[in-house]
PDB file of C-alpha atoms in Angstrom:
ATOM      1  CA  UNK Q 109      16.581   1.495  -1.031  1.00  0.00           C
ATOM      2  CA  UNK Q 110      13.328   2.877   0.328  1.00  0.00           C
ATOM      3  CA  UNK Q 111      10.629   3.682  -2.169  1.00  0.00           C
ATOM      4  CA  UNK Q 112       9.512   7.264  -2.551  1.00  0.00           C
ATOM      5  CA  UNK Q 113       5.794   8.049  -2.502  1.00  0.00           C
ATOM      6  CA  UNK Q 114       3.851  11.232  -3.160  1.00  0.00           C
ATOM      7  CA  UNK Q 115       0.287  11.587  -1.906  1.00  0.00           C
ATOM      8  CA  UNK Q 116      -1.808  14.353  -3.438  1.00  0.00           C
ATOM      9  CA  UNK Q 117      -4.854  15.282  -1.355  1.00  0.00           C
ATOM     10  CA  UNK Q 118      -4.798  15.052   2.439  1.00  0.00           C
ATOM     11  CA  UNK Q 119      -8.412  14.286   3.273  1.00  0.00           C
ATOM     12  CA  UNK Q 120      -9.418  11.236   5.293  1.00  0.00           C
ATOM     13  CA  UNK Q 121      -8.402   8.871   2.502  1.00  0.00           C
ATOM     14  CA  UNK Q 122      -5.080  10.455   1.561  1.00  0.00           C
ATOM     15  CA  UNK Q 123      -4.261  11.160   5.177  1.00  0.00           C
ATOM     16  CA  UNK Q 124      -4.742   7.511   6.066  1.00  0.00           C
ATOM     17  CA  UNK Q 125      -2.357   6.468   3.311  1.00  0.00           C
ATOM     18  CA  UNK Q 126       0.250   9.024   4.443  1.00  0.00           C
ATOM     19  CA  UNK Q 127       0.144   7.795   8.033  1.00  0.00           C
ATOM     20  CA  UNK Q 128       0.379   4.159   6.995  1.00  0.00           C
ATOM     21  CA  UNK Q 129       3.267   4.708   4.585  1.00  0.00           C
ATOM     22  CA  UNK Q 130       5.120   6.808   7.154  1.00  0.00           C
ATOM     23  CA  UNK Q 131       4.647   4.087   9.771  1.00  0.00           C
ATOM     24  CA  UNK Q 132       6.251   1.660   7.304  1.00  0.00           C
ATOM     25  CA  UNK Q 133       9.325   3.900   7.166  1.00  0.00           C
ATOM     26  CA  UNK Q 134       8.737   5.064   3.599  1.00  0.00           C
ATOM     27  CA  UNK Q 135       9.727   8.464   2.212  1.00  0.00           C
ATOM     28  CA  UNK Q 136       6.470  10.358   1.733  1.00  0.00           C
ATOM     29  CA  UNK Q 137       5.796  13.713   0.092  1.00  0.00           C
ATOM     30  CA  UNK Q 138       2.351  15.018   1.103  1.00  0.00           C
ATOM     31  CA  UNK Q 139       0.713  17.619  -1.150  1.00  0.00           C
ATOM     32  CA  UNK Q 140      -2.436  19.667  -0.646  1.00  0.00           C
ATOM     33  CA  UNK Q 141      -3.662  23.169  -1.455  1.00  0.00           C
ATOM     34  CA  UNK Q 142      -4.975  23.557   2.116  1.00  0.00           C
ATOM     35  CA  UNK Q 143      -2.330  24.996   4.422  1.00  0.00           C
ATOM     36  CA  UNK Q 144      -3.961  23.617   7.575  1.00  0.00           C
ATOM     37  CA  UNK Q 145      -3.892  20.059   6.238  1.00  0.00           C
ATOM     38  CA  UNK Q 146      -0.275  20.416   5.131  1.00  0.00           C
ATOM     39  CA  UNK Q 147       0.698  21.673   8.592  1.00  0.00           C
ATOM     40  CA  UNK Q 148      -1.149  18.745  10.166  1.00  0.00           C
ATOM     41  CA  UNK Q 149       0.887  16.170   8.256  1.00  0.00           C
ATOM     42  CA  UNK Q 150       4.233  17.971   8.248  1.00  0.00           C
ATOM     43  CA  UNK Q 151       5.415  16.238  11.471  1.00  0.00           C
ATOM     44  CA  UNK Q 152       4.364  12.806  10.160  1.00  0.00           C
ATOM     45  CA  UNK Q 153       5.721  12.579   6.620  1.00  0.00           C
ATOM     46  CA  UNK Q 154       9.130  13.255   5.081  1.00  0.00           C
ATOM     47  CA  UNK Q 155       7.963  16.489   3.468  1.00  0.00           C
ATOM     48  CA  UNK Q 156       4.616  18.294   3.247  1.00  0.00           C
ATOM     49  CA  UNK Q 157       4.023  21.140   0.797  1.00  0.00           C
ATOM     50  CA  UNK Q 158       1.248  23.495  -0.235  1.00  0.00           C
ATOM     51  CA  UNK Q 159       0.715  23.181  -3.973  1.00  0.00           C
ATOM     52  CA  UNK Q 160      -1.927  23.143  -6.681  1.00  0.00           C
ATOM     53  CA  UNK Q 161      -1.640  19.721  -8.317  1.00  0.00           C
ATOM     54  CA  UNK Q 162      -3.319  21.007 -11.492  1.00  0.00           C
ATOM     55  CA  UNK Q 163      -0.322  23.325 -11.998  1.00  0.00           C
ATOM     56  CA  UNK Q 164       2.226  21.389 -14.047  1.00  0.00           C
ATOM     57  CA  UNK Q 165       5.040  23.783 -13.155  1.00  0.00           C
ATOM     58  CA  UNK Q 166       4.357  23.294  -9.457  1.00  0.00           C
ATOM     59  CA  UNK Q 167       4.536  19.515  -9.787  1.00  0.00           C
ATOM     60  CA  UNK Q 168       7.706  19.674 -11.869  1.00  0.00           C
ATOM     61  CA  UNK Q 169       9.356  21.901  -9.269  1.00  0.00           C
ATOM     62  CA  UNK Q 170       8.669  19.182  -6.676  1.00  0.00           C
ATOM     63  CA  UNK Q 171      10.406  16.582  -8.852  1.00  0.00           C
ATOM     64  CA  UNK Q 172       7.235  14.512  -8.935  1.00  0.00           C
ATOM     65  CA  UNK Q 173       8.345  12.464 -11.953  1.00  0.00           C
ATOM     66  CA  UNK Q 174      11.182  10.986  -9.890  1.00  0.00           C
ATOM     67  CA  UNK Q 175       8.863   9.372  -7.345  1.00  0.00           C
ATOM     68  CA  UNK Q 176       8.282   5.625  -7.494  1.00  0.00           C
ATOM     69  CA  UNK Q 177       4.552   5.926  -6.853  1.00  0.00           C
ATOM     70  CA  UNK Q 178       2.144   8.866  -6.857  1.00  0.00           C
ATOM     71  CA  UNK Q 179      -1.268   8.487  -5.230  1.00  0.00           C
ATOM     72  CA  UNK Q 180      -3.956  10.987  -6.242  1.00  0.00           C
ATOM     73  CA  UNK Q 181      -6.361  11.087  -3.301  1.00  0.00           C
ATOM     74  CA  UNK Q 182      -8.196  14.293  -4.162  1.00  0.00           C
ATOM     75  CA  UNK Q 183     -11.630  14.524  -2.547  1.00  0.00           C
ATOM     76  CA  UNK Q 184     -14.773  15.752  -4.281  1.00  0.00           C
ATOM     77  CA  UNK Q 185     -13.112  17.808  -7.011  1.00  0.00           C
ATOM     78  CA  UNK Q 186     -13.329  15.361  -9.909  1.00  0.00           C
ATOM     79  CA  UNK Q 187     -11.983  17.906 -12.418  1.00  0.00           C
ATOM     80  CA  UNK Q 188      -8.854  18.470 -10.316  1.00  0.00           C
ATOM     81  CA  UNK Q 189      -8.409  14.699 -10.006  1.00  0.00           C
ATOM     82  CA  UNK Q 190      -8.633  14.232 -13.777  1.00  0.00           C
ATOM     83  CA  UNK Q 191      -6.311  17.137 -14.605  1.00  0.00           C
ATOM     84  CA  UNK Q 192      -3.761  15.983 -12.032  1.00  0.00           C
ATOM     85  CA  UNK Q 193      -3.807  12.443 -13.419  1.00  0.00           C
ATOM     86  CA  UNK Q 194      -3.388  13.762 -16.963  1.00  0.00           C
ATOM     87  CA  UNK Q 195      -0.373  15.847 -15.956  1.00  0.00           C
ATOM     88  CA  UNK Q 196       1.226  12.931 -14.106  1.00  0.00           C
ATOM     89  CA  UNK Q 197       0.693  10.642 -17.081  1.00  0.00           C
ATOM     90  CA  UNK Q 198       2.213  13.167 -19.485  1.00  0.00           C
ATOM     91  CA  UNK Q 199       5.205  13.455 -17.154  1.00  0.00           C
ATOM     92  CA  UNK Q 200       5.677   9.667 -17.348  1.00  0.00           C
ATOM     93  CA  UNK Q 201       5.366   9.078 -13.621  1.00  0.00           C
ATOM     94  CA  UNK Q 202       6.295   5.445 -12.934  1.00  0.00           C
ATOM     95  CA  UNK Q 203       3.117   4.347 -11.131  1.00  0.00           C
ATOM     96  CA  UNK Q 204      -0.105   6.292 -10.601  1.00  0.00           C
ATOM     97  CA  UNK Q 205      -2.909   5.274  -8.249  1.00  0.00           C
ATOM     98  CA  UNK Q 206      -6.045   7.424  -8.281  1.00  0.00           C
ATOM     99  CA  UNK Q 207      -9.103   7.601  -6.062  1.00  0.00           C
ATOM    100  CA  UNK Q 208     -12.323   7.477  -8.107  1.00  0.00           C
ATOM    101  CA  UNK Q 209     -15.580   9.051  -6.991  1.00  0.00           C
ATOM    102  CA  UNK Q 210     -17.853   6.952  -9.185  1.00  0.00           C
ATOM    103  CA  UNK Q 211     -17.872   4.554 -12.144  1.00  0.00           C
ATOM    104  CA  UNK Q 212     -17.823   7.344 -14.741  1.00  0.00           C
ATOM    105  CA  UNK Q 213     -14.830   8.936 -13.041  1.00  0.00           C
ATOM    106  CA  UNK Q 214     -13.121   5.535 -13.082  1.00  0.00           C
ATOM    107  CA  UNK Q 215     -13.677   5.157 -16.840  1.00  0.00           C
ATOM    108  CA  UNK Q 216     -12.094   8.554 -17.510  1.00  0.00           C
ATOM    109  CA  UNK Q 217      -9.117   7.754 -15.277  1.00  0.00           C
ATOM    110  CA  UNK Q 218      -8.618   4.430 -17.027  1.00  0.00           C
ATOM    111  CA  UNK Q 219      -8.556   6.134 -20.430  1.00  0.00           C
ATOM    112  CA  UNK Q 220      -6.004   8.616 -19.123  1.00  0.00           C
ATOM    113  CA  UNK Q 221      -3.697   5.746 -18.211  1.00  0.00           C
ATOM    114  CA  UNK Q 222      -3.928   5.489 -14.420  1.00  0.00           C
ATOM    115  CA  UNK Q 223      -2.143   2.303 -13.330  1.00  0.00           C
ATOM    116  CA  UNK Q 224      -4.527   1.600 -10.469  1.00  0.00           C
ATOM    117  CA  UNK Q 225      -7.952   3.002  -9.614  1.00  0.00           C
ATOM    118  CA  UNK Q 226      -9.516   2.617  -6.191  1.00  0.00           C
ATOM    119  CA  UNK Q 227     -12.866   3.448  -4.635  1.00  0.00           C
ATOM    120  CA  UNK Q 228     -12.970   4.687  -1.038  1.00  0.00           C
ATOM    121  CA  UNK Q 229     -16.040   2.576  -0.334  1.00  0.00           C
ATOM    122  CA  UNK Q 230     -14.148  -0.557  -1.330  1.00  0.00           C
ATOM    123  CA  UNK Q 231     -10.587   0.166  -0.257  1.00  0.00           C
ATOM    124  CA  UNK Q 232      -9.126   1.743   2.844  1.00  0.00           C
ATOM    125  CA  UNK Q 233      -5.876   3.638   2.959  1.00  0.00           C
ATOM    126  CA  UNK Q 234      -4.139   1.141   5.209  1.00  0.00           C
ATOM    127  CA  UNK Q 235      -4.742  -1.758   2.812  1.00  0.00           C
ATOM    128  CA  UNK Q 236      -3.453   0.212  -0.164  1.00  0.00           C
ATOM    129  CA  UNK Q 237      -0.366   1.317   1.741  1.00  0.00           C
ATOM    130  CA  UNK Q 238       0.564  -2.261   2.565  1.00  0.00           C
ATOM    131  CA  UNK Q 239      -0.004  -3.407  -0.993  1.00  0.00           C
ATOM    132  CA  UNK Q 240       2.167  -0.723  -2.590  1.00  0.00           C
ATOM    133  CA  UNK Q 241       4.980  -1.094  -0.065  1.00  0.00           C
ATOM    134  CA  UNK Q 242       5.402  -4.863  -0.292  1.00  0.00           C
ATOM    135  CA  UNK Q 243       4.879  -7.100  -3.312  1.00  0.00           C
ATOM    136  CA  UNK Q 244       4.606 -10.017  -0.864  1.00  0.00           C
ATOM    137  CA  UNK Q 245       1.510  -8.655   0.904  1.00  0.00           C
ATOM    138  CA  UNK Q 246      -1.443  -9.910  -1.131  1.00  0.00           C
ATOM    139  CA  UNK Q 247      -4.218  -8.695   1.142  1.00  0.00           C
ATOM    140  CA  UNK Q 248      -4.618  -6.910   4.447  1.00  0.00           C
ATOM    141  CA  UNK Q 249      -7.467  -6.874   6.974  1.00  0.00           C
ATOM    142  CA  UNK Q 250      -7.453  -4.532   9.961  1.00  0.00           C
ATOM    143  CA  UNK Q 251      -9.097  -6.269  12.944  1.00  0.00           C
ATOM    144  CA  UNK Q 252      -8.659  -3.417  15.428  1.00  0.00           C
ATOM    145  CA  UNK Q 253      -6.351  -0.491  16.146  1.00  0.00           C
ATOM    146  CA  UNK Q 254      -3.629  -2.959  17.137  1.00  0.00           C
ATOM    147  CA  UNK Q 255      -4.209  -6.288  15.372  1.00  0.00           C
ATOM    148  CA  UNK Q 256      -4.465  -7.320  11.718  1.00  0.00           C
ATOM    149  CA  UNK Q 257      -4.473 -10.292   9.375  1.00  0.00           C
ATOM    150  CA  UNK Q 258      -2.269 -10.376   6.268  1.00  0.00           C
ATOM    151  CA  UNK Q 259      -1.830 -12.725   3.340  1.00  0.00           C
ATOM    152  CA  UNK Q 260       1.852 -13.217   2.551  1.00  0.00           C
ATOM    153  CA  UNK Q 261       3.250 -14.838  -0.579  1.00  0.00           C
ATOM    154  CA  UNK Q 262       5.669 -17.527   0.573  1.00  0.00           C
ATOM    155  CA  UNK Q 263       8.123 -17.324  -2.342  1.00  0.00           C
ATOM    156  CA  UNK Q 264      11.192 -19.378  -3.177  1.00  0.00           C
ATOM    157  CA  UNK Q 265      13.239 -18.156  -0.207  1.00  0.00           C
ATOM    158  CA  UNK Q 266      11.285 -20.357   2.214  1.00  0.00           C
ATOM    159  CA  UNK Q 267      10.410 -23.177  -0.187  1.00  0.00           C
ATOM    160  CA  UNK Q 268      10.826 -26.492   1.666  1.00  0.00           C
ATOM    161  CA  UNK Q 269      10.836 -25.018   5.164  1.00  0.00           C
ATOM    162  CA  UNK Q 270       8.334 -26.150   7.784  1.00  0.00           C
ATOM    163  CA  UNK Q 271       6.241 -23.960  10.051  1.00  0.00           C
ATOM    164  CA  UNK Q 272       8.588 -24.992  12.850  1.00  0.00           C
ATOM    165  CA  UNK Q 273      11.544 -23.783  10.776  1.00  0.00           C
ATOM    166  CA  UNK Q 274       9.916 -20.384  10.216  1.00  0.00           C
ATOM    167  CA  UNK Q 275       9.114 -20.037  13.935  1.00  0.00           C
ATOM    168  CA  UNK Q 276       7.113 -16.856  13.349  1.00  0.00           C
ATOM    169  CA  UNK Q 277       5.561 -16.976  16.809  1.00  0.00           C
ATOM    170  CA  UNK Q 278       8.803 -16.647  18.755  1.00  0.00           C
ATOM    171  CA  UNK Q 279      10.635 -14.481  16.206  1.00  0.00           C
ATOM    172  CA  UNK Q 280       7.854 -12.030  15.350  1.00  0.00           C
ATOM    173  CA  UNK Q 281       4.911 -12.739  17.671  1.00  0.00           C
ATOM    174  CA  UNK Q 282       2.764 -13.751  14.687  1.00  0.00           C
ATOM    175  CA  UNK Q 283       0.747 -16.913  14.084  1.00  0.00           C
ATOM    176  CA  UNK Q 284      -0.087 -18.735  10.856  1.00  0.00           C
ATOM    177  CA  UNK Q 285      -3.854 -19.239  10.717  1.00  0.00           C
ATOM    178  CA  UNK Q 286      -3.962 -21.067   7.407  1.00  0.00           C
ATOM    179  CA  UNK Q 287      -2.093 -21.896   4.218  1.00  0.00           C
ATOM    180  CA  UNK Q 288      -3.581 -21.419   0.754  1.00  0.00           C
ATOM    181  CA  UNK Q 289      -2.203 -23.825  -1.834  1.00  0.00           C
ATOM    182  CA  UNK Q 290      -3.871 -23.473  -5.218  1.00  0.00           C
ATOM    183  CA  UNK Q 291      -7.585 -24.076  -4.474  1.00  0.00           C
ATOM    184  CA  UNK Q 292      -6.886 -25.805  -1.159  1.00  0.00           C
ATOM    185  CA  UNK Q 293      -6.982 -23.973   2.185  1.00  0.00           C
ATOM    186  CA  UNK Q 294      -5.347 -25.682   5.165  1.00  0.00           C
ATOM    187  CA  UNK Q 295      -6.682 -24.180   8.396  1.00  0.00           C
ATOM    188  CA  UNK Q 296      -4.556 -24.499  11.570  1.00  0.00           C
ATOM    189  CA  UNK Q 297      -1.716 -26.271   9.725  1.00  0.00           C
ATOM    190  CA  UNK Q 298       0.478 -28.709  11.635  1.00  0.00           C
ATOM    191  CA  UNK Q 299       3.910 -27.478  12.802  1.00  0.00           C
ATOM    192  CA  UNK Q 300       5.487 -30.060  10.486  1.00  0.00           C
ATOM    193  CA  UNK Q 301       3.663 -28.661   7.433  1.00  0.00           C
ATOM    194  CA  UNK Q 302       6.152 -27.971   4.629  1.00  0.00           C
ATOM    195  CA  UNK Q 303       5.851 -24.586   2.896  1.00  0.00           C
ATOM    196  CA  UNK Q 304       6.012 -24.603  -0.892  1.00  0.00           C
ATOM    197  CA  UNK Q 305       6.814 -21.887  -3.402  1.00  0.00           C
ATOM    198  CA  UNK Q 306       3.497 -20.327  -4.430  1.00  0.00           C
ATOM    199  CA  UNK Q 307       1.806 -20.888  -1.074  1.00  0.00           C
ATOM    200  CA  UNK Q 308      -0.017 -18.026   0.606  1.00  0.00           C
ATOM    201  CA  UNK Q 309       0.362 -17.748   4.379  1.00  0.00           C
ATOM    202  CA  UNK Q 310      -2.522 -16.185   6.288  1.00  0.00           C
ATOM    203  CA  UNK Q 311      -0.916 -14.576   9.335  1.00  0.00           C
ATOM    204  CA  UNK Q 312      -2.392 -12.814  12.376  1.00  0.00           C
ATOM    205  CA  UNK Q 313      -0.543 -10.563  14.797  1.00  0.00           C
ATOM    206  CA  UNK Q 314      -0.092  -7.133  16.326  1.00  0.00           C
ATOM    207  CA  UNK Q 315       0.505  -4.395  13.760  1.00  0.00           C
ATOM    208  CA  UNK Q 316       4.053  -3.695  14.991  1.00  0.00           C
ATOM    209  CA  UNK Q 317       4.943  -7.391  14.792  1.00  0.00           C
ATOM    210  CA  UNK Q 318       3.429  -7.715  11.323  1.00  0.00           C
ATOM    211  CA  UNK Q 319       5.424  -4.687  10.168  1.00  0.00           C
ATOM    212  CA  UNK Q 320       8.642  -6.339  11.358  1.00  0.00           C
ATOM    213  CA  UNK Q 321       7.689  -9.531   9.560  1.00  0.00           C
ATOM    214  CA  UNK Q 322       6.847  -7.679   6.344  1.00  0.00           C
ATOM    215  CA  UNK Q 323      10.207  -5.862   6.441  1.00  0.00           C
ATOM    216  CA  UNK Q 324      11.975  -9.198   6.814  1.00  0.00           C
ATOM    217  CA  UNK Q 325       9.967 -10.566   3.887  1.00  0.00           C
ATOM    218  CA  UNK Q 326      10.985  -7.571   1.737  1.00  0.00           C
ATOM    219  CA  UNK Q 327      14.678  -7.943   2.634  1.00  0.00           C
ATOM    220  CA  UNK Q 328      14.606 -11.678   1.978  1.00  0.00           C
ATOM    221  CA  UNK Q 329      13.096 -11.470  -1.523  1.00  0.00           C
TER     222      UNK Q 329
END
C-alpha cells in the first residue's frame, strides 16, 4: 500500500518535496494558505488545498492524523511552524518532519516532539523525499537534472548473490560504483563479488532507472 504524505507549506523547499514524492508515485496532500501556490501544485499532487495550518479544525477536517508522514515546510513564519507542529503532535500524527530556520527554532521543535528536523541549507527536498519513501535508501546525491547516486541497503533478500546475479546494468540501467562493508569500501567491485546482508551498495544511474530500482527494492523487502 502506498504511503500517504501531507506537505504543509509550498515554497521552494516544500514544493521540491511535493514534486519528488509525486514522481515516486506517492499520495500527496499539499497544503498552503496561498491560493496561487495551491493552484500551481494541484495538477502535480493527489490533492492540493487552501488551509491555515495553525487552525486545528481545518487540519482535522482534512484528516491529517491519518497520514503516514506530515512534513511542515513553512517558510519564514517561525510562529506558524511551531503552532502547526504543536497541533500535529497533539493529534498524534504518526511521523512529523519539520523545517527549521535556525538552531533556536530546532530546539523548540525538538521539545515539541518533532520526529525529524531538517535545515534547508543542509538538506534538499529531493533527498528527504527519497529517505522517507524508502527505508532502503540511506543517502541520495543529485548529480544533475537526470542522474543521481544513491546508497542502498542490501538486506537479507540478496544476501549471497553476486553482482553478476543482480545484473543491475541490464535490468535497470544502473551501475554499482562501490560496496561499503563495515569500515571497508570496495571501489569498482569485481562482478564475482558476493553481496552480504548489511552491505551498502553505492549505485549510479538515470533518475528514472533509479526510481525503478528503488521500487523493486521496496517490493522485495
